[in-house]
PDB file of C-alpha atoms in Angstrom:
ATOM      1  CA  UNK A  23     100.639  83.386  63.171  1.00 51.00           C
ATOM      2  CA  UNK A  24     103.680  85.441  64.220  1.00 57.00           C
ATOM      3  CA  UNK A  25     101.879  88.631  63.255  1.00 48.00           C
ATOM      4  CA  UNK A  26      98.898  87.668  65.399  1.00 50.00           C
ATOM      5  CA  UNK A  27     101.169  87.025  68.422  1.00 53.00           C
ATOM      6  CA  UNK A  28     102.954  90.323  67.871  1.00 48.00           C
ATOM      7  CA  UNK A  29      99.670  92.241  67.621  1.00 47.00           C
ATOM      8  CA  UNK A  30      98.307  90.544  70.749  1.00 50.00           C
ATOM      9  CA  UNK A  31     101.458  91.447  72.699  1.00 51.00           C
ATOM     10  CA  UNK A  32     101.331  95.028  71.403  1.00 45.00           C
ATOM     11  CA  UNK A  33      97.664  95.382  72.416  1.00 46.00           C
ATOM     12  CA  UNK A  34      98.469  94.009  75.877  1.00 46.00           C
ATOM     13  CA  UNK A  35     101.341  96.471  76.354  1.00 46.00           C
ATOM     14  CA  UNK A  36      99.209  99.393  75.222  1.00 43.00           C
ATOM     15  CA  UNK A  37      96.365  98.361  77.530  1.00 44.00           C
ATOM     16  CA  UNK A  38      98.694  98.007  80.521  1.00 45.00           C
ATOM     17  CA  UNK A  39     100.403 101.336  79.856  1.00 46.00           C
ATOM     18  CA  UNK A  40      97.049 103.101  79.426  1.00 40.00           C
ATOM     19  CA  UNK A  41      95.962 102.228  82.976  1.00 45.00           C
ATOM     20  CA  UNK A  42      97.199 104.914  85.375  1.00 48.00           C
ATOM     21  CA  UNK A  43      99.366 103.105  87.890  1.00 44.00           C
ATOM     22  CA  UNK A  44      98.441 105.535  90.678  1.00 41.00           C
ATOM     23  CA  UNK A  45      94.821 104.371  90.461  1.00 53.00           C
ATOM     24  CA  UNK A  46      95.762 100.743  90.110  1.00 66.00           C
ATOM     25  CA  UNK A  47      97.575  99.400  93.153  1.00 90.00           C
ATOM     26  CA  UNK A  48      96.440  95.874  92.277  1.00 90.00           C
ATOM     27  CA  UNK A  49      99.973  95.161  91.123  1.00 93.00           C
ATOM     28  CA  UNK A  50     101.284  95.949  94.602  1.00 95.00           C
ATOM     29  CA  UNK A  51     100.195  93.294  97.103  1.00 92.00           C
ATOM     30  CA  UNK A  52      98.870  94.241 100.513  1.00 93.00           C
ATOM     31  CA  UNK A  53     101.461  94.465 103.267  1.00 95.00           C
ATOM     32  CA  UNK A  54     102.238  91.270 105.151  1.00 95.00           C
ATOM     33  CA  UNK A  55     101.635  91.000 108.891  1.00 96.00           C
ATOM     34  CA  UNK A  56     103.880  93.405 110.790  1.00 96.00           C
ATOM     35  CA  UNK A  57     104.556  95.506 107.671  1.00 98.00           C
ATOM     36  CA  UNK A  58     102.997  98.735 106.371  1.00 98.00           C
ATOM     37  CA  UNK A  59     102.672  99.724 102.698  1.00 97.00           C
ATOM     38  CA  UNK A  60     103.681 103.341 101.979  1.00 98.00           C
ATOM     39  CA  UNK A  61     102.654 104.834  98.608  1.00 97.00           C
ATOM     40  CA  UNK A  62     103.981 107.980  96.920  1.00 97.00           C
ATOM     41  CA  UNK A  63     102.657 109.325  93.607  1.00 96.00           C
ATOM     42  CA  UNK A  64     105.147 111.774  92.118  1.00 97.00           C
ATOM     43  CA  UNK A  65     104.034 114.794  90.073  1.00 97.00           C
ATOM     44  CA  UNK A  66     104.921 114.850  86.368  1.00 97.00           C
ATOM     45  CA  UNK A  67     108.169 116.649  85.504  1.00 95.00           C
ATOM     46  CA  UNK A  68     109.402 117.912  82.157  1.00 91.00           C
ATOM     47  CA  UNK A  69     112.631 115.896  81.961  1.00 93.00           C
ATOM     48  CA  UNK A  70     112.260 113.190  84.580  1.00 96.00           C
ATOM     49  CA  UNK A  71     115.729 111.762  83.934  1.00 95.00           C
ATOM     50  CA  UNK A  72     117.079 114.915  85.638  1.00 95.00           C
ATOM     51  CA  UNK A  73     115.429 113.909  88.937  1.00 97.00           C
ATOM     52  CA  UNK A  74     115.951 111.239  91.597  1.00 98.00           C
ATOM     53  CA  UNK A  75     113.960 110.319  94.681  1.00 98.00           C
ATOM     54  CA  UNK A  76     115.780 109.669  97.944  1.00 98.00           C
ATOM     55  CA  UNK A  77     114.060 107.203 100.263  1.00 98.00           C
ATOM     56  CA  UNK A  78     114.715 108.017 103.916  1.00 98.00           C
ATOM     57  CA  UNK A  79     113.761 105.380 106.475  1.00 98.00           C
ATOM     58  CA  UNK A  80     113.975 105.683 110.244  1.00 98.00           C
ATOM     59  CA  UNK A  81     112.259 106.318 113.565  1.00 97.00           C
ATOM     60  CA  UNK A  82     111.812 109.282 115.861  1.00 97.00           C
ATOM     61  CA  UNK A  83     113.516 108.401 119.143  1.00 96.00           C
ATOM     62  CA  UNK A  84     114.842 110.151 122.229  1.00 96.00           C
ATOM     63  CA  UNK A  85     118.608 110.591 122.152  1.00 95.00           C
ATOM     64  CA  UNK A  86     121.196 112.943 123.537  1.00 94.00           C
ATOM     65  CA  UNK A  87     121.779 116.160 121.645  1.00 92.00           C
ATOM     66  CA  UNK A  88     125.469 115.827 120.741  1.00 92.00           C
ATOM     67  CA  UNK A  89     126.003 112.318 119.349  1.00 95.00           C
ATOM     68  CA  UNK A  90     125.037 111.164 115.852  1.00 96.00           C
ATOM     69  CA  UNK A  91     122.938 108.021 115.614  1.00 97.00           C
ATOM     70  CA  UNK A  92     121.816 105.576 112.931  1.00 97.00           C
ATOM     71  CA  UNK A  93     120.013 102.251 112.600  1.00 97.00           C
ATOM     72  CA  UNK A  94     121.321  99.101 110.965  1.00 97.00           C
ATOM     73  CA  UNK A  95     119.127  97.875 108.123  1.00 96.00           C
ATOM     74  CA  UNK A  96     118.675  98.105 104.387  1.00 96.00           C
ATOM     75  CA  UNK A  97     116.236  98.809 101.587  1.00 98.00           C
ATOM     76  CA  UNK A  98     115.959  96.201  98.855  1.00 97.00           C
ATOM     77  CA  UNK A  99     114.360  96.651  95.448  1.00 97.00           C
ATOM     78  CA  UNK A 100     112.185  93.767  94.269  1.00 97.00           C
ATOM     79  CA  UNK A 101     110.360  93.305  90.966  1.00 96.00           C
ATOM     80  CA  UNK A 102     106.696  92.348  91.207  1.00 94.00           C
ATOM     81  CA  UNK A 103     106.249  89.081  89.335  1.00 92.00           C
ATOM     82  CA  UNK A 104     103.935  89.364  86.351  1.00 93.00           C
ATOM     83  CA  UNK A 105     103.980  93.161  86.343  1.00 94.00           C
ATOM     84  CA  UNK A 106     107.643  94.141  86.206  1.00 94.00           C
ATOM     85  CA  UNK A 107     107.083  97.070  88.589  1.00 95.00           C
ATOM     86  CA  UNK A 108     109.630  97.796  91.310  1.00 97.00           C
ATOM     87  CA  UNK A 109     108.753  97.824  94.983  1.00 97.00           C
ATOM     88  CA  UNK A 110     111.037  98.564  97.903  1.00 98.00           C
ATOM     89  CA  UNK A 111     111.186  96.451 101.056  1.00 98.00           C
ATOM     90  CA  UNK A 112     112.785  97.706 104.272  1.00 98.00           C
ATOM     91  CA  UNK A 113     114.415  95.075 106.471  1.00 97.00           C
ATOM     92  CA  UNK A 114     113.658  95.154 110.207  1.00 96.00           C
ATOM     93  CA  UNK A 115     115.707  97.917 111.775  1.00 96.00           C
ATOM     94  CA  UNK A 116     118.710  96.616 113.640  1.00 94.00           C
ATOM     95  CA  UNK A 117     120.153  98.082 116.797  1.00 95.00           C
ATOM     96  CA  UNK A 118     120.734 101.817 116.951  1.00 95.00           C
ATOM     97  CA  UNK A 119     124.397 102.812 116.961  1.00 96.00           C
ATOM     98  CA  UNK A 120     126.152 106.134 117.158  1.00 94.00           C
ATOM     99  CA  UNK A 121     129.194 108.152 117.989  1.00 94.00           C
ATOM    100  CA  UNK A 122     130.500 107.921 121.544  1.00 91.00           C
ATOM    101  CA  UNK A 123     131.185 111.512 122.503  1.00 92.00           C
ATOM    102  CA  UNK A 124     131.124 112.091 126.244  1.00 92.00           C
ATOM    103  CA  UNK A 125     128.110 114.069 127.386  1.00 90.00           C
ATOM    104  CA  UNK A 126     126.660 115.251 130.656  1.00 91.00           C
ATOM    105  CA  UNK A 127     124.573 112.320 131.940  1.00 88.00           C
ATOM    106  CA  UNK A 128     122.012 114.793 133.285  1.00 90.00           C
ATOM    107  CA  UNK A 129     121.596 116.510 129.893  1.00 91.00           C
ATOM    108  CA  UNK A 130     118.008 116.361 128.642  1.00 93.00           C
ATOM    109  CA  UNK A 131     117.120 114.006 125.812  1.00 94.00           C
ATOM    110  CA  UNK A 132     115.783 115.336 122.505  1.00 96.00           C
ATOM    111  CA  UNK A 133     113.419 113.724 120.009  1.00 97.00           C
ATOM    112  CA  UNK A 134     115.203 113.185 116.700  1.00 97.00           C
ATOM    113  CA  UNK A 135     114.478 111.327 113.486  1.00 98.00           C
ATOM    114  CA  UNK A 136     117.213 108.680 113.271  1.00 97.00           C
ATOM    115  CA  UNK A 137     117.710 107.087 109.832  1.00 97.00           C
ATOM    116  CA  UNK A 138     119.348 103.996 108.388  1.00 97.00           C
ATOM    117  CA  UNK A 139     123.108 104.242 108.238  1.00 95.00           C
ATOM    118  CA  UNK A 140     125.079 104.167 105.014  1.00 94.00           C
ATOM    119  CA  UNK A 141     124.778 105.887 101.663  1.00 95.00           C
ATOM    120  CA  UNK A 142     121.693 107.730 100.485  1.00 96.00           C
ATOM    121  CA  UNK A 143     119.167 105.476  98.736  1.00 97.00           C
ATOM    122  CA  UNK A 144     118.331 107.175  95.423  1.00 98.00           C
ATOM    123  CA  UNK A 145     115.847 105.749  92.938  1.00 98.00           C
ATOM    124  CA  UNK A 146     114.714 106.747  89.471  1.00 96.00           C
ATOM    125  CA  UNK A 147     112.031 109.444  89.235  1.00 98.00           C
ATOM    126  CA  UNK A 148     108.968 108.097  87.433  1.00 96.00           C
ATOM    127  CA  UNK A 149     105.628 109.893  87.691  1.00 96.00           C
ATOM    128  CA  UNK A 150     103.831 107.110  85.806  1.00 94.00           C
ATOM    129  CA  UNK A 151     104.275 104.560  88.607  1.00 95.00           C
ATOM    130  CA  UNK A 152     103.762 105.003  92.325  1.00 96.00           C
ATOM    131  CA  UNK A 153     106.750 104.515  94.607  1.00 97.00           C
ATOM    132  CA  UNK A 154     105.682 101.705  96.935  1.00 98.00           C
ATOM    133  CA  UNK A 155     107.696 100.941 100.065  1.00 98.00           C
ATOM    134  CA  UNK A 156     106.955  98.125 102.507  1.00 98.00           C
ATOM    135  CA  UNK A 157     108.368  98.895 105.946  1.00 98.00           C
ATOM    136  CA  UNK A 158     108.030  97.306 109.375  1.00 98.00           C
ATOM    137  CA  UNK A 159     105.252  98.754 111.540  1.00 97.00           C
ATOM    138  CA  UNK A 160     106.533 101.690 113.585  1.00 96.00           C
ATOM    139  CA  UNK A 161     109.088 102.685 110.939  1.00 97.00           C
ATOM    140  CA  UNK A 162     108.611 105.998 109.147  1.00 98.00           C
ATOM    141  CA  UNK A 163     109.320 106.448 105.438  1.00 98.00           C
ATOM    142  CA  UNK A 164     110.189 109.925 104.186  1.00 98.00           C
ATOM    143  CA  UNK A 165     111.424 111.103 100.815  1.00 98.00           C
ATOM    144  CA  UNK A 166     113.286 113.945  99.172  1.00 98.00           C
ATOM    145  CA  UNK A 167     113.414 114.854  95.474  1.00 98.00           C
ATOM    146  CA  UNK A 168     116.834 115.628  93.998  1.00 97.00           C
ATOM    147  CA  UNK A 169     117.299 117.474  90.719  1.00 96.00           C
ATOM    148  CA  UNK A 170     120.230 118.005  88.396  1.00 93.00           C
ATOM    149  CA  UNK A 171     121.298 121.404  87.173  1.00 89.00           C
ATOM    150  CA  UNK A 172     119.954 122.174  83.721  1.00 83.00           C
ATOM    151  CA  UNK A 173     123.415 123.058  82.462  1.00 87.00           C
ATOM    152  CA  UNK A 174     126.281 120.577  82.156  1.00 88.00           C
ATOM    153  CA  UNK A 175     129.745 122.078  82.595  1.00 92.00           C
ATOM    154  CA  UNK A 176     132.888 121.047  80.773  1.00 94.00           C
ATOM    155  CA  UNK A 177     135.811 119.698  82.802  1.00 95.00           C
ATOM    156  CA  UNK A 178     139.272 121.036  82.168  1.00 96.00           C
ATOM    157  CA  UNK A 179     141.971 118.716  80.832  1.00 95.00           C
ATOM    158  CA  UNK A 180     144.773 118.142  83.183  1.00 88.00           C
TER     159      UNK A 180
END
C-alpha cells in the first residue's frame, strides 16, 4: 500500500513538472478588481543560480528635475495554494515622497519613472516558471536581470 501511494505521488509530480508553466497560467488566478496581472517568462540560462531578477514597480509622473522621489508601498511574495508556485502582489502605492531641495518654482516639470522606495527586490531566476506580479491598475512593473561573475575571488585574511 505504501508503494502504491509513493508511485502515485511520483507520477503526479512528474506530470506536473512535465507541463510547461509558461503555457499553463491556470495556477495563477485572474487579477482581482482594480488589479492587473503581469507575466514574465524568462529565457533558459546555463547556471540559473548565478542570476536574479529585480522587480521594479512604479509610475511615470511629472516631477521637478532636481529632487529624488519614491512611492511608499511593498511587494509581497505569496504561495499559490495547491500549486506551491510563488506570485508577487504589489500593495497600493502610498503617497509620493522625495528630497526637499529648493528649486526654481518656474522650472519645467519632467516625466520620470518613480519607483517604490527601499531596497531592491530581487527574486530567484527560474526559467521553468513564469514570474507573475499582481499590481494595482495604473502601476507599471519593470524588471532587470542581474548576473554573478563566473569567477569567485578569494578574500585576504586580515
